[in-house]
Amino acid sequence: MLELNNLKVTYGAIAALHGISLSVRSGSIVTLIGSNGAGKTTTLKAISGLLPVQAGEILYDGKNIAGLRPHEIVARGLSHVPEGRMIFANLTVRENLSMGAYLVRDPKIVRRDLEFVFATFPRLQERVQQISGTLSGGEQQMLAIGRALMAQPKFLMLDEPSLGLAPLLVKTIFEKIVEINRARGLTILLVEQNASRALEISHFGYVLETGQVTVQGDSASLRQNAQVQSAYLGG
Amino acid sequence: MNELLQQLINGLALGSILALIALGYTMVYGILRFINFAHGDIFMLGAFAGFYLAPRIATVLPLPSVAGALAVLVISMAVCATLGVLIERLAYRPLRKRPKLTVLITAIGVSLFLEYTGQFVFGAAPKKFPEILPGFAVMHLGHLSFNSNQIVVISVTLLLLLALRFIVLKTRIGMAMRAVSFNPEAAALMGVNPDVIISFTFALGSALAAAAGILWAINYPSIDPLMGILPGLKAFVAAVLGGIGNLPGAALGGIIIGVTETLVSGYLSSTYRDAIAFAILILILLVKPSGLLGKKEVEKV
Ligand SMILES: Nc1ncnc2c1ncn2[C@@H]1O[C@H](COP(=O)(O)OP(=O)(O)O)[C@@H](O)[C@H]1O
Ligand SMILES: [Mg+2]
């Protein structure tokens, strides 16, 4: 469904991604793990058009989407839940979800998606009229994911959804990710520093180190991989 | 007492006009984080649009008349909205990724360009704005007397503020404006095309400035190509006073400056009337730099 071929991204003169390649099969959860500064966020931002691509291809359903602008990429069904959540704190919960559905013109679909989001995250329904800046961190993460789901995505990118959350909430968020993947057949690219959890729920994984893919494999085998264990699983 | 109320009404009328201009500064700042110094000249162009439109409208509608005045107002607003969009396209958009200072200097350049082109095209000498509203009626309310034009200024402003409020709070594009203003990157990830929002913001701000120009010209019917400079600066101060980027703040700031200026020139000395706004600016920068309704931008982690 999504394929990166030799993707290079630079910040000014400094290269952040030195030509990475990866592929995400339709319907799967693929995780991209790596320590701070490895280039995970840069990868997602390049895919969603927030960063210019220096070289290489981003093939989505076989078409190169590199060079398109973010709003054109969302329109093709790629949704990005950014690092730090980036909810619109000045808008209500309801308005944030409406922003997610910005490109969806059919009110019936919007209503149906809203029901799905509320069924997935009942907390959001209780707080629809609340200004979202007043939500807790966990609720803001739910809102960020819910908002992305409102865009009718076929491909969902999540950037460290567990960051800064209490362990119990981390567990919930990961369960929800699996649920969304199953219920909607949504393909997911999950960026995480919490490698053990990410490898538990994903089908395939890539390890990113200083802008390069160093290890890849199905998630079960990565969990057994000695190198991965010592560097990312605290083993 | 009557005298004071009278002055308040005068101040409110002036303040309304400043508020309408201030909104354009603050909206553009909210979206692009830069001060469009050419905005005061859009106010001037609004008045001139009305000046040139009035005789043409007089051929189809009676003038002076309410319907005719409304037509002058609405078409001038549309003309300036288009101009505002064009200015952004041609002058500012190519510099979108450049340092803010570059854009700021460009805005000053655009302002000078509009003023000198105005002098060249319209002539530098002041022109008399035609009477587009019937009768310079003086109305009596108890002991108070005020002319109908002030009522028109205040009520048209009120209607425009309500319309703006509706657009910003209740429509899809208004919601997108608020989203872009808060976080343009996140808004882009929702599918918002920033160019559309920026164009719309310039259109809206310029239309309000044009309305201010017409209202000004109805009250002070002598117009010239440099007439936008001082009201433009005062409106900018109003926007800063209210908290730049904050819409109710801009309206409030405009009213405060208009009323203060009128009261000071009425009771103390009219010599300093144009300095009032700047005294207020210095004061607000010292006491509360974020403005009356402005918030410090806090990021929630
Ligand atoms: N805006 C930026 N300007 C310059 N360098 C950046 C910027 N953002 C990230 N980087 C650098 O790019 C590299 C990758 O960063 P990032 O993609 O954020 O890593 P990760 O998400 O894996 O923690 C790091 O070395 C980081 O310092
Ligand atoms: Mg990151």
Coordinates of C-alpha atoms and ligand atoms in Angstrom, one line a residue:
Chain A
M1 CA 0.0 0.0 0.0
L2 CA 2.8 2.4 0.9
E3 CA 6.4 2.1 -0.2
L4 CA 9.4 4.3 0.5
N5 CA 12.2 3.9 -1.9
N6 CA 15.5 5.4 -1.0
L7 CA 13.9 8.4 0.7
K8 CA 16.2 11.3 1.5
V9 CA 15.2 14.2 3.6
T10 CA 17.5 17.1 4.8
Y11 CA 17.2 20.0 7.2
G12 CA 19.2 22.7 5.4
A13 CA 22.6 21.1 4.8
I14 CA 22.1 18.3 7.4
A15 CA 20.7 15.0 6.2
A16 CA 18.1 13.5 8.5
L17 CA 17.2 10.5 6.4
H18 CA 19.9 8.9 4.3
G19 CA 17.8 7.0 1.9
I20 CA 15.4 4.8 3.7
S21 CA 13.2 2.1 2.1
L22 CA 10.3 0.4 3.7
S23 CA 6.9 -1.0 2.7
V24 CA 3.6 -1.3 4.4
R25 CA 1.2 -4.0 3.3
S26 CA -2.5 -3.1 3.1
G27 CA -4.4 -4.0 6.3
S28 CA -1.3 -4.4 8.4
I29 CA 0.2 -2.6 11.4
V30 CA 3.8 -1.7 10.7
T31 CA 6.0 -0.1 13.4
L32 CA 9.0 2.1 13.0
I33 CA 11.0 2.1 16.2
G34 CA 14.2 3.9 17.1
S35 CA 15.7 6.1 19.7
N36 CA 15.3 9.9 20.0
G37 CA 16.6 11.7 16.9
A38 CA 16.7 8.6 14.7
G39 CA 14.5 10.2 12.1
K40 CA 11.0 8.7 12.8
T41 CA 9.1 11.9 12.9
T42 CA 11.0 13.2 9.9
T43 CA 9.9 10.1 8.0
L44 CA 6.2 10.6 8.8
K45 CA 6.4 14.3 8.0
A46 CA 7.9 13.6 4.6
I47 CA 5.2 11.1 3.8
S48 CA 2.4 13.6 4.8
G49 CA 4.1 16.4 2.8
L50 CA 5.1 18.6 5.7
L51 CA 8.7 18.2 4.7
P52 CA 10.2 18.4 1.2
V53 CA 11.7 15.2 -0.1
Q54 CA 15.3 15.5 -1.3
A55 CA 15.4 12.3 -3.3
G56 CA 13.6 9.0 -3.5
E57 CA 10.0 8.0 -3.9
I58 CA 6.9 7.7 -1.8
L59 CA 4.6 5.3 -3.5
Y60 CA 1.1 5.2 -2.3
D61 CA -1.0 2.6 -4.2
G62 CA 1.7 2.6 -6.8
K63 CA 1.7 6.4 -7.4
N64 CA 4.5 8.7 -6.3
I65 CA 3.1 11.2 -3.9
A66 CA 6.4 12.9 -3.1
G67 CA 6.1 16.6 -3.8
L68 CA 2.4 16.9 -3.2
R69 CA 1.2 19.3 -0.6
P70 CA -0.2 18.1 2.8
H71 CA -3.8 18.8 2.0
E72 CA -3.5 16.9 -1.3
I73 CA -2.1 13.9 0.5
V74 CA -4.8 13.8 3.2
A75 CA -7.3 13.9 0.3
R76 CA -5.8 10.7 -1.0
G77 CA -6.6 8.9 2.3
L78 CA -3.4 9.3 4.4
S79 CA -3.9 10.6 7.8
H80 CA -1.2 11.7 10.2
V81 CA -1.5 11.9 14.0
P82 CA 1.4 14.1 14.7
E83 CA 4.0 14.0 17.5
G84 CA 2.8 16.0 20.4
R85 CA -0.8 15.5 19.2
M86 CA -1.2 19.1 17.9
I87 CA -4.9 19.3 18.7
F88 CA -6.5 22.7 18.2
A89 CA -6.6 23.7 21.8
N90 CA -8.7 26.8 21.1
L91 CA -11.4 24.7 19.5
T92 CA -14.0 22.5 21.2
V93 CA -13.7 18.7 21.0
R94 CA -16.5 18.7 18.5
E95 CA -14.8 21.3 16.4
N96 CA -11.6 19.4 16.4
L97 CA -13.4 16.4 15.1
S98 CA -15.1 18.5 12.5
M99 CA -11.7 19.8 11.4
G100 CA -10.7 16.1 11.0
A101 CA -13.6 15.8 8.6
Y102 CA -12.7 19.0 6.8
L103 CA -12.6 17.3 3.4
V104 CA -15.6 15.0 3.9
R105 CA -18.5 16.7 2.2
D106 CA -21.2 14.1 3.0
P107 CA -22.8 14.8 6.4
K108 CA -24.1 11.2 6.6
I109 CA -20.6 9.9 6.5
V110 CA -19.4 12.5 9.0
R111 CA -22.2 11.5 11.4
R112 CA -21.3 7.8 11.0
D113 CA -17.6 8.4 11.6
L114 CA -18.5 10.5 14.6
E115 CA -20.4 7.6 16.0
F116 CA -17.5 5.3 15.4
V117 CA -15.1 7.7 17.1
F118 CA -17.4 8.1 20.1
A119 CA -17.9 4.4 20.3
T120 CA -14.1 3.9 20.3
F121 CA -13.4 6.8 22.7
P122 CA -16.5 7.4 24.9
R123 CA -14.6 10.0 26.9
L124 CA -14.7 12.3 23.9
Q125 CA -18.4 12.1 23.7
E126 CA -18.7 13.2 27.3
R127 CA -16.6 16.2 26.5
V128 CA -17.8 17.3 23.1
Q129 CA -18.5 20.9 24.0
Q130 CA -15.3 21.3 26.1
I131 CA -12.5 23.5 24.8
S132 CA -10.0 20.8 24.0
G133 CA -7.0 22.7 25.6
T134 CA -8.5 21.7 28.9
L135 CA -8.4 17.9 28.2
S136 CA -6.0 15.7 29.9
G137 CA -3.0 14.4 28.0
G138 CA -4.6 11.0 27.4
E139 CA -7.9 12.6 26.3
Q140 CA -5.9 14.9 23.9
Q141 CA -4.3 11.8 22.4
M142 CA -7.7 10.2 21.9
L143 CA -8.9 13.4 20.3
A144 CA -5.9 13.5 18.0
I145 CA -6.6 9.9 16.9
G146 CA -10.3 10.5 16.6
R147 CA -9.7 13.6 14.6
A148 CA -7.6 11.7 12.1
L149 CA -10.2 8.9 11.9
M150 CA -12.8 11.5 10.8
A151 CA -10.9 12.1 7.6
Q152 CA -12.0 8.8 6.1
P153 CA -8.3 7.5 6.0
K154 CA -7.2 4.4 4.4
F155 CA -3.7 4.7 5.8
L156 CA -3.1 6.0 9.3
M157 CA 0.3 7.3 10.7
L158 CA 0.7 7.6 14.4
D159 CA 3.7 9.4 15.9
E160 CA 4.5 8.2 19.4
P161 CA 0.9 8.0 20.6
S162 CA 2.0 6.7 24.0
L163 CA 4.4 9.6 24.7
G164 CA 3.9 11.1 28.1
L165 CA 1.0 8.9 29.1
A166 CA 0.5 6.9 32.3
P167 CA 1.0 3.1 31.8
L168 CA -2.7 2.3 32.1
L169 CA -3.5 4.8 29.3
V170 CA -0.7 3.5 27.2
K171 CA -2.3 0.1 27.3
T172 CA -5.7 1.5 26.4
I173 CA -4.2 3.5 23.4
F174 CA -2.5 0.4 22.1
E175 CA -5.6 -1.6 22.4
K176 CA -7.5 1.0 20.5
I177 CA -5.0 1.0 17.7
V178 CA -5.5 -2.7 17.3
E179 CA -9.3 -2.3 17.4
I180 CA -9.2 0.4 14.8
N181 CA -7.0 -1.7 12.5
R182 CA -9.4 -4.6 12.8
A183 CA -12.7 -2.8 12.8
R184 CA -11.9 -0.6 9.8
G185 CA -9.3 -2.6 8.1
L186 CA -7.2 0.5 8.4
T187 CA -3.5 0.2 7.5
I188 CA -1.3 1.7 10.2
L189 CA 2.2 2.9 10.4
L190 CA 3.1 3.3 14.0
V191 CA 6.1 5.2 15.2
E192 CA 7.1 4.4 18.7
Q193 CA 9.9 4.6 21.3
N194 CA 7.9 2.1 23.4
A195 CA 9.3 -0.8 21.3
S196 CA 8.1 -3.7 23.3
R197 CA 4.4 -2.6 23.1
A198 CA 4.8 -1.6 19.5
L199 CA 6.2 -5.0 18.5
E200 CA 3.5 -6.8 20.4
I201 CA 0.7 -5.2 18.3
S202 CA 2.3 -4.9 15.0
H203 CA 2.9 -7.4 12.2
F204 CA 6.1 -6.0 10.8
G205 CA 8.8 -3.7 12.2
Y206 CA 11.7 -1.5 11.1
V207 CA 14.5 -0.2 13.3
L208 CA 15.7 3.3 12.4
E209 CA 19.1 4.5 13.5
T210 CA 20.5 7.9 12.6
G211 CA 18.4 8.1 9.4
Q212 CA 19.0 4.6 8.3
V213 CA 17.0 1.4 8.5
T214 CA 19.3 -1.1 10.3
V215 CA 17.0 -4.0 11.1
Q216 CA 13.7 -5.2 9.7
G217 CA 11.5 -8.2 10.0
D218 CA 8.2 -9.5 11.2
S219 CA 7.5 -8.3 14.7
A220 CA 7.7 -11.7 16.3
S221 CA 11.2 -12.2 15.0
L222 CA 12.3 -8.7 15.9
R223 CA 11.3 -9.4 19.5
Q224 CA 13.7 -12.4 19.5
N225 CA 16.5 -10.5 17.7
A226 CA 19.4 -10.0 20.1
Q227 CA 20.4 -6.7 18.7
V228 CA 16.9 -5.3 19.1
Q229 CA 16.5 -6.8 22.5
S230 CA 19.6 -5.2 23.9
A231 CA 19.1 -1.8 22.3
Y232 CA 15.3 -1.3 22.5
L233 CA 13.7 -3.9 24.7
G234 CA 15.8 -3.4 27.8
G235 CA 17.1 -7.0 27.6
Chain B
M1 CA -23.7 65.4 31.0
N2 CA -25.4 65.8 27.6
E3 CA -22.1 67.1 26.3
L4 CA -20.4 64.0 27.6
L5 CA -22.9 61.6 26.0
Q6 CA -22.6 63.6 22.8
Q7 CA -18.8 63.1 22.9
L8 CA -19.2 59.4 23.6
I9 CA -21.4 59.0 20.6
N10 CA -18.8 60.8 18.5
G11 CA -16.1 58.6 19.9
L12 CA -18.1 55.5 19.3
A13 CA -18.5 56.4 15.7
L14 CA -14.8 57.1 15.2
G15 CA -14.0 53.9 17.3
S16 CA -16.3 51.8 15.1
I17 CA -14.4 52.8 12.0
L18 CA -11.0 52.1 13.7
A19 CA -12.4 48.8 14.9
L20 CA -13.3 47.7 11.4
I21 CA -9.8 48.5 10.1
A22 CA -8.1 46.9 13.2
L23 CA -9.9 43.6 12.5
G24 CA -8.0 43.3 9.2
Y25 CA -4.6 43.8 10.8
T26 CA -5.4 41.3 13.5
M27 CA -6.9 38.6 11.2
V28 CA -3.9 38.7 8.9
Y29 CA -1.6 38.6 11.9
G30 CA -3.5 35.6 13.3
I31 CA -3.0 33.6 10.1
L32 CA 0.4 34.8 8.8
R33 CA 2.0 36.4 11.9
F34 CA 2.9 39.6 10.0
I35 CA 1.6 43.1 10.1
N36 CA 0.2 44.1 6.7
F37 CA 1.2 47.8 6.7
A38 CA -0.6 48.3 3.4
H39 CA -3.9 47.7 5.2
G40 CA -4.7 51.4 5.9
D41 CA -4.4 52.1 2.2
I42 CA -7.2 49.6 1.5
F43 CA -9.3 51.8 3.7
M44 CA -8.4 54.7 1.4
L45 CA -9.1 52.6 -1.7
G46 CA -12.5 51.7 -0.2
A47 CA -13.4 55.4 0.0
F48 CA -12.2 56.0 -3.6
A49 CA -14.1 52.9 -4.9
G50 CA -17.2 54.5 -3.4
F51 CA -16.3 57.8 -4.9
Y52 CA -16.1 56.4 -8.4
L53 CA -18.9 53.9 -8.1
A54 CA -21.5 56.4 -6.8
P55 CA -22.1 58.2 -10.1
R56 CA -22.4 54.8 -11.9
I57 CA -24.8 53.4 -9.3
A58 CA -26.8 56.7 -9.5
T59 CA -27.7 55.6 -13.1
V60 CA -29.6 52.5 -11.9
L61 CA -30.6 53.4 -8.3
P62 CA -31.7 56.6 -6.8
L63 CA -28.9 58.4 -4.9
P64 CA -28.8 59.5 -2.2
S65 CA -31.0 56.7 -0.9
V66 CA -30.6 53.8 1.5
A67 CA -30.6 51.2 -1.3
G68 CA -28.1 53.3 -3.3
A69 CA -25.8 53.7 -0.3
L70 CA -26.0 50.0 0.4
A71 CA -25.0 49.2 -3.2
V72 CA -22.0 51.6 -2.9
L73 CA -21.0 50.0 0.3
V74 CA -21.3 46.4 -0.9
I75 CA -19.7 46.9 -4.2
S76 CA -16.8 48.8 -2.7
M77 CA -16.3 46.0 -0.2
A78 CA -16.2 43.5 -3.1
V79 CA -13.8 45.6 -5.1
C80 CA -11.4 45.9 -2.1
A81 CA -11.7 42.3 -1.2
T82 CA -10.5 41.4 -4.7
L83 CA -7.7 43.9 -4.4
G84 CA -6.7 42.5 -1.0
V85 CA -6.5 39.0 -2.5
L86 CA -4.5 40.3 -5.5
I87 CA -2.0 42.1 -3.3
E88 CA -1.4 39.0 -1.2
R89 CA -1.0 36.8 -4.4
L90 CA 1.4 39.2 -6.1
A91 CA 3.4 40.7 -3.3
Y92 CA 3.3 38.5 -0.2
R93 CA 2.8 34.9 -1.4
P94 CA 6.1 34.7 -3.3
L95 CA 7.8 35.6 0.0
R96 CA 5.8 33.1 2.1
K97 CA 9.0 31.2 3.1
R98 CA 11.2 34.3 3.6
P99 CA 12.0 35.9 6.9
K100 CA 9.2 38.0 8.3
L101 CA 11.2 41.2 8.1
T102 CA 11.4 40.8 4.3
V103 CA 7.6 40.6 4.1
L104 CA 7.2 43.5 6.5
I105 CA 9.4 45.7 4.3
T106 CA 7.5 44.5 1.3
A107 CA 4.2 45.6 3.0
I108 CA 5.6 49.1 3.5
G109 CA 6.6 49.1 -0.1
V110 CA 3.1 48.0 -1.1
S111 CA 1.7 50.8 1.1
L112 CA 3.8 53.4 -0.6
F113 CA 3.0 52.0 -4.0
L114 CA -0.7 52.3 -3.3
E115 CA -0.4 55.8 -1.9
Y116 CA 1.7 57.1 -4.9
T117 CA -0.4 55.3 -7.5
G118 CA -3.4 56.8 -5.8
Q119 CA -2.0 60.3 -6.1
F120 CA -1.2 59.6 -9.7
V121 CA -4.5 58.1 -10.7
F122 CA -6.9 60.0 -8.4
G123 CA -4.9 63.2 -8.1
A124 CA -3.3 64.4 -4.9
A125 CA -6.0 67.1 -4.2
P126 CA -8.8 66.1 -1.8
K127 CA -12.0 65.1 -3.4
K128 CA -15.5 65.7 -2.1
F129 CA -17.2 62.4 -1.4
P130 CA -20.7 62.5 -2.9
E131 CA -23.8 62.4 -0.6
I132 CA -25.0 58.9 -0.8
L133 CA -27.3 58.8 2.2
P134 CA -30.4 60.9 2.3
G135 CA -30.5 64.0 4.5
F136 CA -27.9 65.1 7.1
A137 CA -30.7 64.7 9.5
V138 CA -30.2 65.7 13.1
M139 CA -32.1 63.5 15.5
H140 CA -33.2 64.5 18.9
L141 CA -33.5 62.0 21.7
G142 CA -34.4 63.8 24.9
H143 CA -31.8 66.6 25.1
L144 CA -29.4 64.7 23.0
S145 CA -28.9 65.4 19.3
F146 CA -26.9 63.5 17.0
N147 CA -26.8 63.2 13.3
S148 CA -28.1 60.2 11.4
N149 CA -24.6 59.5 10.0
Q150 CA -23.2 58.5 13.3
I151 CA -26.1 56.2 13.9
V152 CA -25.4 54.7 10.4
V153 CA -21.7 54.2 11.2
I154 CA -22.4 52.6 14.5
S155 CA -25.1 50.3 13.4
V156 CA -23.4 49.2 10.1
T157 CA -20.3 48.4 12.2
L158 CA -22.4 46.4 14.6
L159 CA -24.0 44.4 11.8
L160 CA -20.6 43.8 10.2
L161 CA -19.1 42.6 13.5
L162 CA -22.0 40.2 14.0
A163 CA -21.6 38.9 10.4
L164 CA -17.9 38.4 11.0
R165 CA -18.5 36.7 14.3
F166 CA -20.9 34.3 12.5
I167 CA -18.4 33.6 9.8
V168 CA -15.5 32.9 12.2
L169 CA -17.5 30.9 14.7
K170 CA -20.1 29.1 12.8
T171 CA -18.9 28.3 9.3
R172 CA -16.5 25.7 8.0
I173 CA -14.1 28.2 6.6
G174 CA -14.2 30.2 9.8
M175 CA -13.3 27.1 11.8
A176 CA -10.5 26.5 9.4
M177 CA -9.3 30.1 9.9
R178 CA -9.2 29.5 13.7
A179 CA -7.4 26.2 13.2
V180 CA -4.7 27.7 10.9
S181 CA -4.2 30.5 13.2
F182 CA -3.6 28.1 16.1
N183 CA -1.4 25.6 14.3
P184 CA -1.0 25.8 10.5
E185 CA 0.9 22.5 10.2
A186 CA -1.9 20.6 12.0
A187 CA -4.5 22.4 9.9
A188 CA -2.7 21.3 6.8
L189 CA -2.8 17.7 8.1
M190 CA -6.6 18.1 8.2
G191 CA -6.7 18.8 4.5
V192 CA -6.9 22.6 4.8
N193 CA -5.3 24.4 1.8
P194 CA -3.5 27.3 3.5
D195 CA -3.6 29.4 0.4
V196 CA -7.4 29.3 0.4
I197 CA -7.6 30.4 4.0
I198 CA -5.0 33.2 3.5
S199 CA -6.9 34.5 0.4
F200 CA -10.1 34.4 2.3
T201 CA -8.6 36.2 5.3
F202 CA -7.3 39.0 3.0
A203 CA -10.7 39.3 1.3
L204 CA -12.5 39.5 4.6
G205 CA -10.1 42.1 6.1
S206 CA -10.0 44.2 3.0
A207 CA -13.8 44.2 2.7
L208 CA -14.1 45.5 6.3
A209 CA -11.5 48.2 5.6
A210 CA -13.4 49.2 2.6
A211 CA -16.6 49.5 4.6
A212 CA -14.6 51.6 7.1
G213 CA -13.5 53.8 4.2
I214 CA -17.1 54.4 3.0
L215 CA -18.4 55.1 6.6
W216 CA -15.5 57.5 7.1
A217 CA -16.3 59.3 3.8
I218 CA -19.9 59.6 4.8
N219 CA -18.9 61.4 8.0
Y220 CA -15.9 63.3 6.8
P221 CA -16.6 63.7 3.0
S222 CA -13.2 64.9 2.0
I223 CA -11.0 62.0 0.7
D224 CA -7.5 61.9 -0.6
P225 CA -4.9 59.2 -1.4
L226 CA -3.1 59.7 1.9
M227 CA -6.2 59.5 4.1
G228 CA -5.4 55.9 5.1
I229 CA -2.1 56.6 6.8
L230 CA -3.3 58.0 10.1
P231 CA -6.5 55.9 10.6
G232 CA -4.4 52.9 9.5
L233 CA -1.8 53.5 12.2
K234 CA -4.4 54.2 14.9
A235 CA -6.2 51.0 13.9
F236 CA -2.9 49.1 14.1
V237 CA -2.5 50.5 17.6
A238 CA -6.0 49.4 18.4
A239 CA -5.2 45.8 17.3
V240 CA -2.1 45.8 19.5
L241 CA -4.1 47.3 22.4
G242 CA -6.8 44.6 22.1
G243 CA -4.2 41.8 21.7
I244 CA -2.9 41.3 18.2
G245 CA -4.5 38.2 16.7
N246 CA -7.6 38.5 18.9
L247 CA -10.8 39.6 17.1
P248 CA -12.9 40.9 19.9
G249 CA -9.7 42.6 21.1
A250 CA -9.4 44.5 17.9
A251 CA -13.0 45.7 18.1
L252 CA -12.5 46.7 21.7
G253 CA -9.2 48.4 21.0
G254 CA -10.8 50.4 18.2
I255 CA -13.6 51.6 20.4
I256 CA -11.2 52.5 23.2
I257 CA -9.0 54.5 21.0
G258 CA -11.8 56.3 19.2
V259 CA -13.6 57.2 22.5
T260 CA -10.4 58.3 24.2
E261 CA -9.3 60.4 21.3
T262 CA -12.6 62.1 21.0
L263 CA -12.8 62.8 24.7
V264 CA -9.3 64.2 25.0
S265 CA -9.7 66.4 22.0
G266 CA -13.1 67.5 23.2
Y267 CA -12.2 68.3 26.8
L268 CA -8.4 68.8 27.0
S269 CA -6.8 69.8 23.8
S270 CA -7.3 68.9 20.2
T271 CA -3.6 69.6 19.5
Y272 CA -2.7 66.2 20.7
R273 CA -5.6 64.2 19.3
D274 CA -3.4 62.2 16.9
A275 CA -0.9 61.5 19.6
I276 CA -3.4 59.8 21.9
A277 CA -3.3 56.5 20.1
F278 CA 0.5 56.4 20.3
A279 CA 0.5 57.3 24.0
I280 CA -1.9 54.4 24.5
L281 CA 0.4 52.1 22.5
I282 CA 3.5 53.0 24.6
L283 CA 1.4 52.4 27.7
I284 CA 0.1 49.0 26.7
L285 CA 3.6 47.9 25.5
L286 CA 4.9 48.8 29.0
V287 CA 2.1 47.4 31.1
K288 CA 0.6 44.4 29.1
P289 CA 2.5 43.8 25.9
S290 CA 0.2 40.9 25.0
G291 CA -2.8 43.4 24.8
L292 CA -6.0 43.6 26.8
L293 CA -7.5 40.3 25.6
G294 CA -4.4 38.7 24.2
K295 CA -3.0 35.6 25.7
K296 CA 0.5 34.6 26.0
E297 CA 0.9 31.6 23.6
V298 CA 1.2 28.6 25.8
E299 CA 1.9 25.2 24.5
K300 CA 0.4 22.3 26.2
V301 CA 2.8 19.3 26.4
Ligands
LIG1 N1 13.4 21.3 12.4 C1 14.6 20.7 12.4 N2 15.7 21.4 12.0 C2 16.9 20.8 12.0 N3 17.1 19.5 12.4 C3 16.0 18.8 12.8 C4 14.7 19.4 12.8 N4 13.8 18.4 13.2 C5 14.6 17.3 13.5 N5 15.9 17.5 13.2 C6 17.0 16.6 13.3 O1 16.7 15.5 12.5 C7 17.0 14.3 13.1 C8 15.8 13.4 13.2 O2 14.8 14.0 14.0 P1 13.4 13.3 14.2 O3 12.9 12.9 12.9 O4 12.6 14.3 15.0 O5 13.7 12.1 15.1 P2 12.8 11.1 16.0 O6 11.4 11.5 15.6 O7 13.1 9.8 15.6 O8 13.1 11.4 17.4 C9 17.6 14.6 14.5 O9 19.0 14.6 14.4 C10 17.0 16.0 14.7 O10 17.9 16.8 15.5
MG2 MG 9.9 12.1 16.9

